[in-house]
GROMACS .gro file of N, CA and C in nm:
model
  396
    1MET      N    1  18.023  -3.713  17.418
    1MET     CA    2  18.159  -3.829  17.453
    1MET      C    3  18.143  -3.995  17.404
    2LYS      N    4  18.011  -3.987  17.390
    2LYS     CA    5  17.978  -4.149  17.286
    2LYS      C    6  18.059  -4.161  17.180
    3TYR      N    7  18.014  -4.052  17.065
    3TYR     CA    8  18.090  -4.057  16.987
    3TYR      C    9  18.231  -4.053  16.975
    4LEU      N   10  18.317  -3.982  17.069
    4LEU     CA   11  18.417  -3.933  17.059
    4LEU      C   12  18.487  -4.084  17.121
    5ASN      N   13  18.402  -4.180  17.160
    5ASN     CA   14  18.487  -4.283  17.247
    5ASN      C   15  18.476  -4.421  17.089
    6ILE      N   16  18.369  -4.360  16.990
    6ILE     CA   17  18.386  -4.459  16.876
    6ILE      C   18  18.465  -4.439  16.788
    7ILE      N   19  18.507  -4.279  16.740
    7ILE     CA   20  18.578  -4.251  16.666
    7ILE      C   21  18.707  -4.299  16.735
    8LEU      N   22  18.716  -4.295  16.854
    8LEU     CA   23  18.871  -4.341  16.917
    8LEU      C   24  18.898  -4.452  16.867
    9ILE      N   25  18.792  -4.560  16.907
    9ILE     CA   26  18.755  -4.697  16.869
    9ILE      C   27  18.831  -4.726  16.738
   10LEU      N   28  18.765  -4.654  16.659
   10LEU     CA   29  18.803  -4.676  16.471
   10LEU      C   30  18.933  -4.642  16.455
   11ILE      N   31  18.953  -4.545  16.512
   11ILE     CA   32  19.072  -4.479  16.464
   11ILE      C   33  19.182  -4.564  16.512
   12SER      N   34  19.217  -4.642  16.669
   12SER     CA   35  19.298  -4.743  16.688
   12SER      C   36  19.267  -4.866  16.575
   13PHE      N   37  19.159  -4.877  16.525
   13PHE     CA   38  19.169  -5.007  16.446
   13PHE      C   39  19.229  -5.005  16.331
   14ASN      N   40  19.224  -4.898  16.288
   14ASN     CA   41  19.258  -4.849  16.172
   14ASN      C   42  19.406  -4.837  16.148
   15MET      N   43  19.481  -4.829  16.284
   15MET     CA   44  19.622  -4.833  16.323
   15MET      C   45  19.666  -4.935  16.299
   16SER      N   46  19.618  -5.056  16.390
   16SER     CA   47  19.646  -5.161  16.346
   16SER      C   48  19.582  -5.266  16.286
   17ALA      N   49  19.549  -5.212  16.153
   17ALA     CA   50  19.463  -5.297  16.083
   17ALA      C   51  19.575  -5.333  15.964
   18GLN      N   52  19.577  -5.473  15.909
   18GLN     CA   53  19.664  -5.524  15.800
   18GLN      C   54  19.664  -5.459  15.702
   19GLU      N   55  19.783  -5.408  15.657
   19GLU     CA   56  19.810  -5.339  15.498
   19GLU      C   57  19.781  -5.456  15.399
   20TRP      N   58  19.723  -5.491  15.288
   20TRP     CA   59  19.727  -5.513  15.195
   20TRP      C   60  19.783  -5.486  15.046
   21ILE      N   61  19.855  -5.542  14.982
   21ILE     CA   62  19.962  -5.506  14.826
   21ILE      C   63  19.889  -5.593  14.777
   22THR      N   64  19.894  -5.516  14.601
   22THR     CA   65  19.859  -5.624  14.476
   22THR      C   66  20.016  -5.590  14.415
   23ASP      N   67  19.998  -5.650  14.301
   23ASP     CA   68  20.069  -5.652  14.249
   23ASP      C   69  20.140  -5.505  14.152
   24ILE      N   70  19.976  -5.435  14.184
   24ILE     CA   71  19.973  -5.275  14.116
   24ILE      C   72  20.044  -5.230  14.190
   25ASP      N   73  20.094  -5.202  14.365
   25ASP     CA   74  20.156  -5.136  14.403
   25ASP      C   75  20.257  -5.186  14.500
   26PHE      N   76  20.301  -5.322  14.462
   26PHE     CA   77  20.406  -5.424  14.517
   26PHE      C   78  20.566  -5.308  14.486
   27GLU      N   79  20.596  -5.278  14.417
   27GLU     CA   80  20.727  -5.230  14.393
   27GLU      C   81  20.733  -5.076  14.460
   28ASN      N   82  20.645  -5.045  14.487
   28ASN     CA   83  20.640  -4.897  14.535
   28ASN      C   84  20.623  -4.866  14.672
   29LYS      N   85  20.586  -4.987  14.731
   29LYS     CA   86  20.551  -5.003  14.844
   29LYS      C   87  20.687  -5.067  14.888
   30ILE      N   88  20.771  -5.150  14.874
   30ILE     CA   89  20.886  -5.207  14.907
   30ILE      C   90  21.023  -5.117  14.883
   31ASN      N   91  20.985  -4.994  14.823
   31ASN     CA   92  21.064  -4.896  14.784
   31ASN      C   93  21.037  -4.762  14.847
   32GLU      N   94  20.950  -4.782  14.896
   32GLU     CA   95  20.878  -4.652  14.982
   32GLU      C   96  20.979  -4.606  15.103
   33LYS      N   97  21.013  -4.466  15.099
   33LYS     CA   98  21.070  -4.445  15.196
   33LYS      C   99  21.018  -4.368  15.320
   34GLN      N  100  21.086  -4.458  15.444
   34GLN     CA  101  20.969  -4.407  15.502
   34GLN      C  102  21.086  -4.364  15.648
   35ALA      N  103  21.075  -4.233  15.696
   35ALA     CA  104  21.177  -4.187  15.796
   35ALA      C  105  21.225  -4.282  15.924
   36PHE      N  106  21.331  -4.269  15.926
   36PHE     CA  107  21.350  -4.355  15.996
   36PHE      C  108  21.487  -4.324  16.110
   37GLY      N  109  21.541  -4.243  16.037
   37GLY     CA  110  21.670  -4.181  16.117
   37GLY      C  111  21.685  -4.046  16.000
   38ASP      N  112  21.796  -3.994  15.996
   38ASP     CA  113  21.891  -3.891  15.927
   38ASP      C  114  21.877  -3.899  15.775
   39ASP      N  115  21.920  -4.010  15.730
   39ASP     CA  116  21.897  -4.038  15.607
   39ASP      C  117  21.819  -4.191  15.579
   40GLN      N  118  21.792  -4.246  15.674
   40GLN     CA  119  21.733  -4.361  15.647
   40GLN      C  120  21.595  -4.409  15.632
   41THR      N  121  21.586  -4.564  15.583
   41THR     CA  122  21.438  -4.591  15.562
   41THR      C  123  21.450  -4.682  15.663
   42LEU      N  124  21.343  -4.764  15.706
   42LEU     CA  125  21.294  -4.871  15.743
   42LEU      C  126  21.277  -5.000  15.634
   43PRO      N  127  21.308  -5.090  15.696
   43PRO     CA  128  21.303  -5.205  15.627
   43PRO      C  129  21.134  -5.266  15.572
   44VAL      N  130  21.101  -5.298  15.459
   44VAL     CA  131  20.982  -5.358  15.463
   44VAL      C  132  20.995  -5.479  15.451
   45ILE      N  133  20.859  -5.552  15.531
   45ILE     CA  134  20.843  -5.701  15.520
   45ILE      C  135  20.726  -5.757  15.431
   46VAL      N  136  20.690  -5.830  15.383
   46VAL     CA  137  20.612  -5.867  15.265
   46VAL      C  138  20.565  -5.985  15.329
   47GLU      N  139  20.499  -6.033  15.350
   47GLU     CA  140  20.431  -6.178  15.349
   47GLU      C  141  20.355  -6.215  15.257
   48PHE      N  142  20.374  -6.327  15.172
   48PHE     CA  143  20.274  -6.354  15.082
   48PHE      C  144  20.196  -6.451  15.153
   49TYR      N  145  20.095  -6.479  15.111
   49TYR     CA  146  19.939  -6.518  15.208
   49TYR      C  147  19.871  -6.615  15.083
   50ALA      N  148  19.787  -6.723  15.164
   50ALA     CA  149  19.746  -6.771  15.079
   50ALA      C  150  19.611  -6.834  15.134
   51LYS      N  151  19.457  -6.784  15.150
   51LYS     CA  152  19.363  -6.819  15.228
   51LYS      C  153  19.383  -6.940  15.229
   52PHE      N  154  19.437  -7.057  15.142
   52PHE     CA  155  19.429  -7.198  15.158
   52PHE      C  156  19.482  -7.270  15.312
   53ASN      N  157  19.596  -7.174  15.306
   53ASN     CA  158  19.660  -7.188  15.448
   53ASN      C  159  19.676  -7.037  15.569
   54ASP      N  160  19.555  -7.035  15.596
   54ASP     CA  161  19.537  -6.917  15.663
   54ASP      C  162  19.559  -6.949  15.792
   55ALA      N  163  19.548  -7.054  15.824
   55ALA     CA  164  19.593  -7.157  15.990
   55ALA      C  165  19.734  -7.097  16.020
   56ASN      N  166  19.821  -7.058  15.947
   56ASN     CA  167  19.983  -7.046  15.938
   56ASN      C  168  20.008  -6.964  15.897
   57LYS      N  169  19.926  -6.837  15.919
   57LYS     CA  170  19.982  -6.672  15.818
   57LYS      C  171  20.043  -6.628  15.977
   58PHE      N  172  20.147  -6.541  15.936
   58PHE     CA  173  20.245  -6.516  16.030
   58PHE      C  174  20.140  -6.390  16.142
   59ASP      N  175  20.107  -6.432  16.228
   59ASP     CA  176  20.028  -6.333  16.343
   59ASP      C  177  20.065  -6.270  16.425
   60GLN      N  178  20.188  -6.234  16.402
   60GLN     CA  179  20.223  -6.159  16.535
   60GLN      C  180  20.328  -6.037  16.441
   61TRP      N  181  20.323  -5.966  16.346
   61TRP     CA  182  20.331  -5.864  16.269
   61TRP      C  183  20.314  -5.741  16.353
   62GLN      N  184  20.181  -5.690  16.430
   62GLN     CA  185  20.206  -5.610  16.505
   62GLN      C  186  20.281  -5.609  16.650
   63GLU      N  187  20.409  -5.687  16.637
   63GLU     CA  188  20.489  -5.674  16.806
   63GLU      C  189  20.589  -5.667  16.716
   64LEU      N  190  20.628  -5.639  16.580
   64LEU     CA  191  20.742  -5.613  16.524
   64LEU      C  192  20.747  -5.502  16.545
   65THR      N  193  20.911  -5.464  16.524
   65THR     CA  194  20.937  -5.291  16.562
   65THR      C  195  21.017  -5.257  16.448
   66ASP      N  196  21.047  -5.148  16.402
   66ASP     CA  197  21.108  -5.082  16.362
   66ASP      C  198  21.119  -5.130  16.164
   67VAL      N  199  20.983  -5.158  16.119
   67VAL     CA  200  21.012  -5.255  16.007
   67VAL      C  201  20.829  -5.177  15.965
   68VAL      N  202  20.812  -5.202  15.862
   68VAL     CA  203  20.689  -5.173  15.774
   68VAL      C  204  20.615  -5.316  15.690
   69TYR      N  205  20.510  -5.357  15.761
   69TYR     CA  206  20.469  -5.499  15.737
   69TYR      C  207  20.364  -5.470  15.646
   70TYR      N  208  20.402  -5.567  15.516
   70TYR     CA  209  20.246  -5.596  15.446
   70TYR      C  210  20.213  -5.751  15.450
   71ARG      N  211  20.085  -5.735  15.354
   71ARG     CA  212  20.042  -5.885  15.350
   71ARG      C  213  20.031  -5.855  15.216
   72ALA      N  214  20.054  -5.961  15.115
   72ALA     CA  215  20.045  -6.032  14.989
   72ALA      C  216  19.962  -6.120  14.959
   73ASP      N  217  19.831  -6.134  14.897
   73ASP     CA  218  19.791  -6.218  14.875
   73ASP      C  219  19.837  -6.301  14.720
   74ILE      N  220  19.884  -6.397  14.727
   74ILE     CA  221  19.951  -6.481  14.612
   74ILE      C  222  19.877  -6.458  14.492
   75ALA      N  223  19.724  -6.468  14.521
   75ALA     CA  224  19.666  -6.512  14.407
   75ALA      C  225  19.629  -6.320  14.378
   76LYS      N  226  19.643  -6.250  14.389
   76LYS     CA  227  19.657  -6.126  14.355
   76LYS      C  228  19.799  -6.065  14.306
   77CYS      N  229  19.905  -6.141  14.346
   77CYS     CA  230  20.035  -6.091  14.300
   77CYS      C  231  20.118  -6.198  14.216
   78PRO      N  232  20.038  -6.209  14.116
   78PRO     CA  233  20.129  -6.355  14.051
   78PRO      C  234  20.272  -6.271  13.988
   79VAL      N  235  20.290  -6.167  13.976
   79VAL     CA  236  20.401  -6.100  13.895
   79VAL      C  237  20.555  -6.099  14.007
   80ALA      N  238  20.460  -6.051  14.154
   80ALA     CA  239  20.506  -6.035  14.216
   80ALA      C  240  20.602  -6.197  14.292
   81LYS      N  241  20.510  -6.271  14.256
   81LYS     CA  242  20.532  -6.411  14.349
   81LYS      C  243  20.619  -6.500  14.239
   82LYS      N  244  20.609  -6.473  14.060
   82LYS     CA  245  20.712  -6.518  13.991
   82LYS      C  246  20.835  -6.465  14.021
   83LYS      N  247  20.852  -6.320  14.036
   83LYS     CA  248  20.996  -6.264  14.056
   83LYS      C  249  21.032  -6.272  14.156
   84TYR      N  250  20.964  -6.309  14.271
   84TYR     CA  251  21.094  -6.313  14.412
   84TYR      C  252  21.059  -6.477  14.406
   85LYS      N  253  21.002  -6.581  14.340
   85LYS     CA  254  21.014  -6.713  14.282
   85LYS      C  255  20.952  -6.771  14.459
   86VAL      N  256  20.831  -6.735  14.459
   86VAL     CA  257  20.769  -6.768  14.596
   86VAL      C  258  20.689  -6.902  14.544
   87ARG      N  259  20.707  -6.977  14.649
   87ARG     CA  260  20.627  -7.145  14.603
   87ARG      C  261  20.583  -7.185  14.698
   88MET      N  262  20.579  -7.109  14.815
   88MET     CA  263  20.546  -7.204  14.943
   88MET      C  264  20.462  -7.059  14.996
   89ALA      N  265  20.337  -7.074  15.091
   89ALA     CA  266  20.265  -6.964  15.139
   89ALA      C  267  20.232  -7.043  15.301
   90PRO      N  268  20.260  -6.954  15.380
   90PRO     CA  269  20.325  -6.813  15.387
   90PRO      C  270  20.457  -6.777  15.363
   91THR      N  271  20.524  -6.721  15.299
   91THR     CA  272  20.675  -6.705  15.255
   91THR      C  273  20.680  -6.529  15.313
   92LEU      N  274  20.755  -6.502  15.401
   92LEU     CA  275  20.818  -6.328  15.465
   92LEU      C  276  20.937  -6.321  15.368
   93ILE      N  277  20.929  -6.183  15.336
   93ILE     CA  278  21.083  -6.141  15.290
   93ILE      C  279  21.067  -6.048  15.319
   94VAL      N  280  21.180  -5.954  15.339
   94VAL     CA  281  21.219  -5.892  15.415
   94VAL      C  282  21.292  -5.732  15.315
   95PHE      N  283  21.270  -5.656  15.294
   95PHE     CA  284  21.324  -5.558  15.162
   95PHE      C  285  21.419  -5.434  15.247
   96LYS      N  286  21.529  -5.378  15.210
   96LYS     CA  287  21.578  -5.241  15.251
   96LYS      C  288  21.567  -5.181  15.116
   97ASP      N  289  21.514  -5.106  15.077
   97ASP     CA  290  21.554  -4.993  14.987
   97ASP      C  291  21.532  -5.102  14.833
   98GLY      N  292  21.412  -5.173  14.841
   98GLY     CA  293  21.354  -5.240  14.744
   98GLY      C  294  21.445  -5.381  14.726
   99ILE      N  295  21.560  -5.391  14.789
   99ILE     CA  296  21.643  -5.494  14.754
   99ILE      C  297  21.586  -5.637  14.837
  100LYS      N  298  21.633  -5.705  14.841
  100LYS     CA  299  21.590  -5.831  14.912
  100LYS      C  300  21.657  -5.865  15.008
  101GLU      N  301  21.641  -5.872  15.141
  101GLU     CA  302  21.753  -5.888  15.239
  101GLU      C  303  21.713  -6.045  15.297
  102GLU      N  304  21.629  -6.085  15.319
  102GLU     CA  305  21.620  -6.209  15.369
  102GLU      C  306  21.502  -6.253  15.355
  103VAL      N  307  21.473  -6.404  15.360
  103VAL     CA  308  21.348  -6.474  15.310
  103VAL      C  309  21.318  -6.561  15.416
  104TRP      N  310  21.199  -6.607  15.463
  104TRP     CA  311  21.123  -6.746  15.497
  104TRP      C  312  21.056  -6.789  15.423
  105LYS      N  313  21.053  -6.893  15.412
  105LYS     CA  314  20.966  -6.980  15.315
  105LYS      C  315  20.914  -7.118  15.410
  106ALA      N  316  20.752  -7.147  15.420
  106ALA     CA  317  20.681  -7.242  15.470
  106ALA      C  318  20.764  -7.395  15.375
  107GLY      N  319  20.807  -7.495  15.479
  107GLY     CA  320  20.830  -7.624  15.384
  107GLY      C  321  20.716  -7.668  15.351
  108LEU      N  322  20.714  -7.795  15.367
  108LEU     CA  323  20.585  -7.888  15.269
  108LEU      C  324  20.481  -7.940  15.388
  109ASP      N  325  20.546  -7.881  15.478
  109ASP     CA  326  20.436  -7.898  15.613
  109ASP      C  327  20.359  -7.755  15.614
  110LEU      N  328  20.373  -7.642  15.495
  110LEU     CA  329  20.307  -7.528  15.529
  110LEU      C  330  20.286  -7.466  15.646
  111GLU      N  331  20.404  -7.464  15.700
  111GLU     CA  332  20.468  -7.408  15.850
  111GLU      C  333  20.576  -7.302  15.826
  112LEU      N  334  20.592  -7.188  15.839
  112LEU     CA  335  20.688  -7.099  15.871
  112LEU      C  336  20.773  -7.126  15.935
  113PRO      N  337  20.921  -7.130  15.879
  113PRO     CA  338  21.039  -7.170  15.982
  113PRO      C  339  21.110  -7.073  16.048
  114THR      N  340  21.015  -6.993  16.121
  114THR     CA  341  21.105  -6.898  16.210
  114THR      C  342  20.993  -6.831  16.299
  115ASN      N  343  21.058  -6.769  16.398
  115ASN     CA  344  20.947  -6.714  16.487
  115ASN      C  345  20.964  -6.551  16.499
  116LEU      N  346  20.906  -6.484  16.576
  116LEU     CA  347  20.902  -6.334  16.579
  116LEU      C  348  21.045  -6.333  16.648
  117GLU      N  349  21.146  -6.374  16.754
  117GLU     CA  350  21.252  -6.329  16.781
  117GLU      C  351  21.326  -6.335  16.658
  118GLU      N  352  21.343  -6.451  16.572
  118GLU     CA  353  21.457  -6.394  16.451
  118GLU      C  354  21.432  -6.337  16.387
  119ILE      N  355  21.278  -6.310  16.330
  119ILE     CA  356  21.240  -6.209  16.257
  119ILE      C  357  21.285  -6.059  16.292
  120GLN      N  358  21.260  -6.024  16.378
  120GLN     CA  359  21.299  -5.906  16.467
  120GLN      C  360  21.456  -5.903  16.461
  121GLU      N  361  21.511  -6.019  16.488
  121GLU     CA  362  21.660  -6.005  16.549
  121GLU      C  363  21.757  -5.945  16.372
  122THR      N  364  21.670  -6.038  16.278
  122THR     CA  365  21.725  -5.952  16.184
  122THR      C  366  21.705  -5.839  16.117
  123ILE      N  367  21.585  -5.801  16.117
  123ILE     CA  368  21.531  -5.655  16.118
  123ILE      C  369  21.662  -5.582  16.174
  124ASN      N  370  21.662  -5.588  16.311
  124ASN     CA  371  21.774  -5.503  16.351
  124ASN      C  372  21.894  -5.488  16.296
  125GLU      N  373  21.932  -5.622  16.267
  125GLU     CA  374  22.063  -5.598  16.190
  125GLU      C  375  22.069  -5.543  16.057
  126ILE      N  376  21.968  -5.605  16.026
  126ILE     CA  377  21.939  -5.460  15.895
  126ILE      C  378  21.965  -5.342  15.921
  127ASN      N  379  21.891  -5.284  16.033
  127ASN     CA  380  21.842  -5.138  16.038
  127ASN      C  381  21.987  -5.082  16.092
  128ASN      N  382  22.061  -5.211  16.176
  128ASN     CA  383  22.206  -5.178  16.204
  128ASN      C  384  22.330  -5.136  16.126
  129ALA      N  385  22.313  -5.221  16.055
  129ALA     CA  386  22.387  -5.254  15.935
  129ALA      C  387  22.385  -5.099  15.828
  130SER      N  388  22.222  -5.073  15.812
  130SER     CA  389  22.232  -4.904  15.709
  130SER      C  390  22.263  -4.776  15.801
  131LYS      N  391  22.308  -4.823  15.934
  131LYS     CA  392  22.385  -4.719  16.007
  131LYS      C  393  22.501  -4.657  15.957
  132PHE      N  394  22.613  -4.718  15.931
  132PHE     CA  395  22.737  -4.748  15.863
  132PHE      C  396  22.743  -4.701  15.712
   0.00000   0.00000   0.00000
């Protein structure tokens, strides 16, 4: 029983662990097909992160629904950073089928100018728009 509890704890930790992406797998991840409906895929949200601004990272990613969430360290994603014109961290970009749909960039104060509700509302709108 003791080992079963340890296994369950490890499984639940892995399910909630943040997945990091780099330039190597960036394009594959934002174009990844996730089952969502009959022929639809989930949007993908990527947070461009910088260690120097860890205090302002987006911490509520586990509360987002109907979306796949990744974090990309800007030091390990110079190609994606340049391609998507990421100048500040954190920056959140929502992709649908590999196409950039929405962007939130930190301001000069290095804080993200959005909240969980606005992000979730945007995700819901993207999911609803793709139903038609």
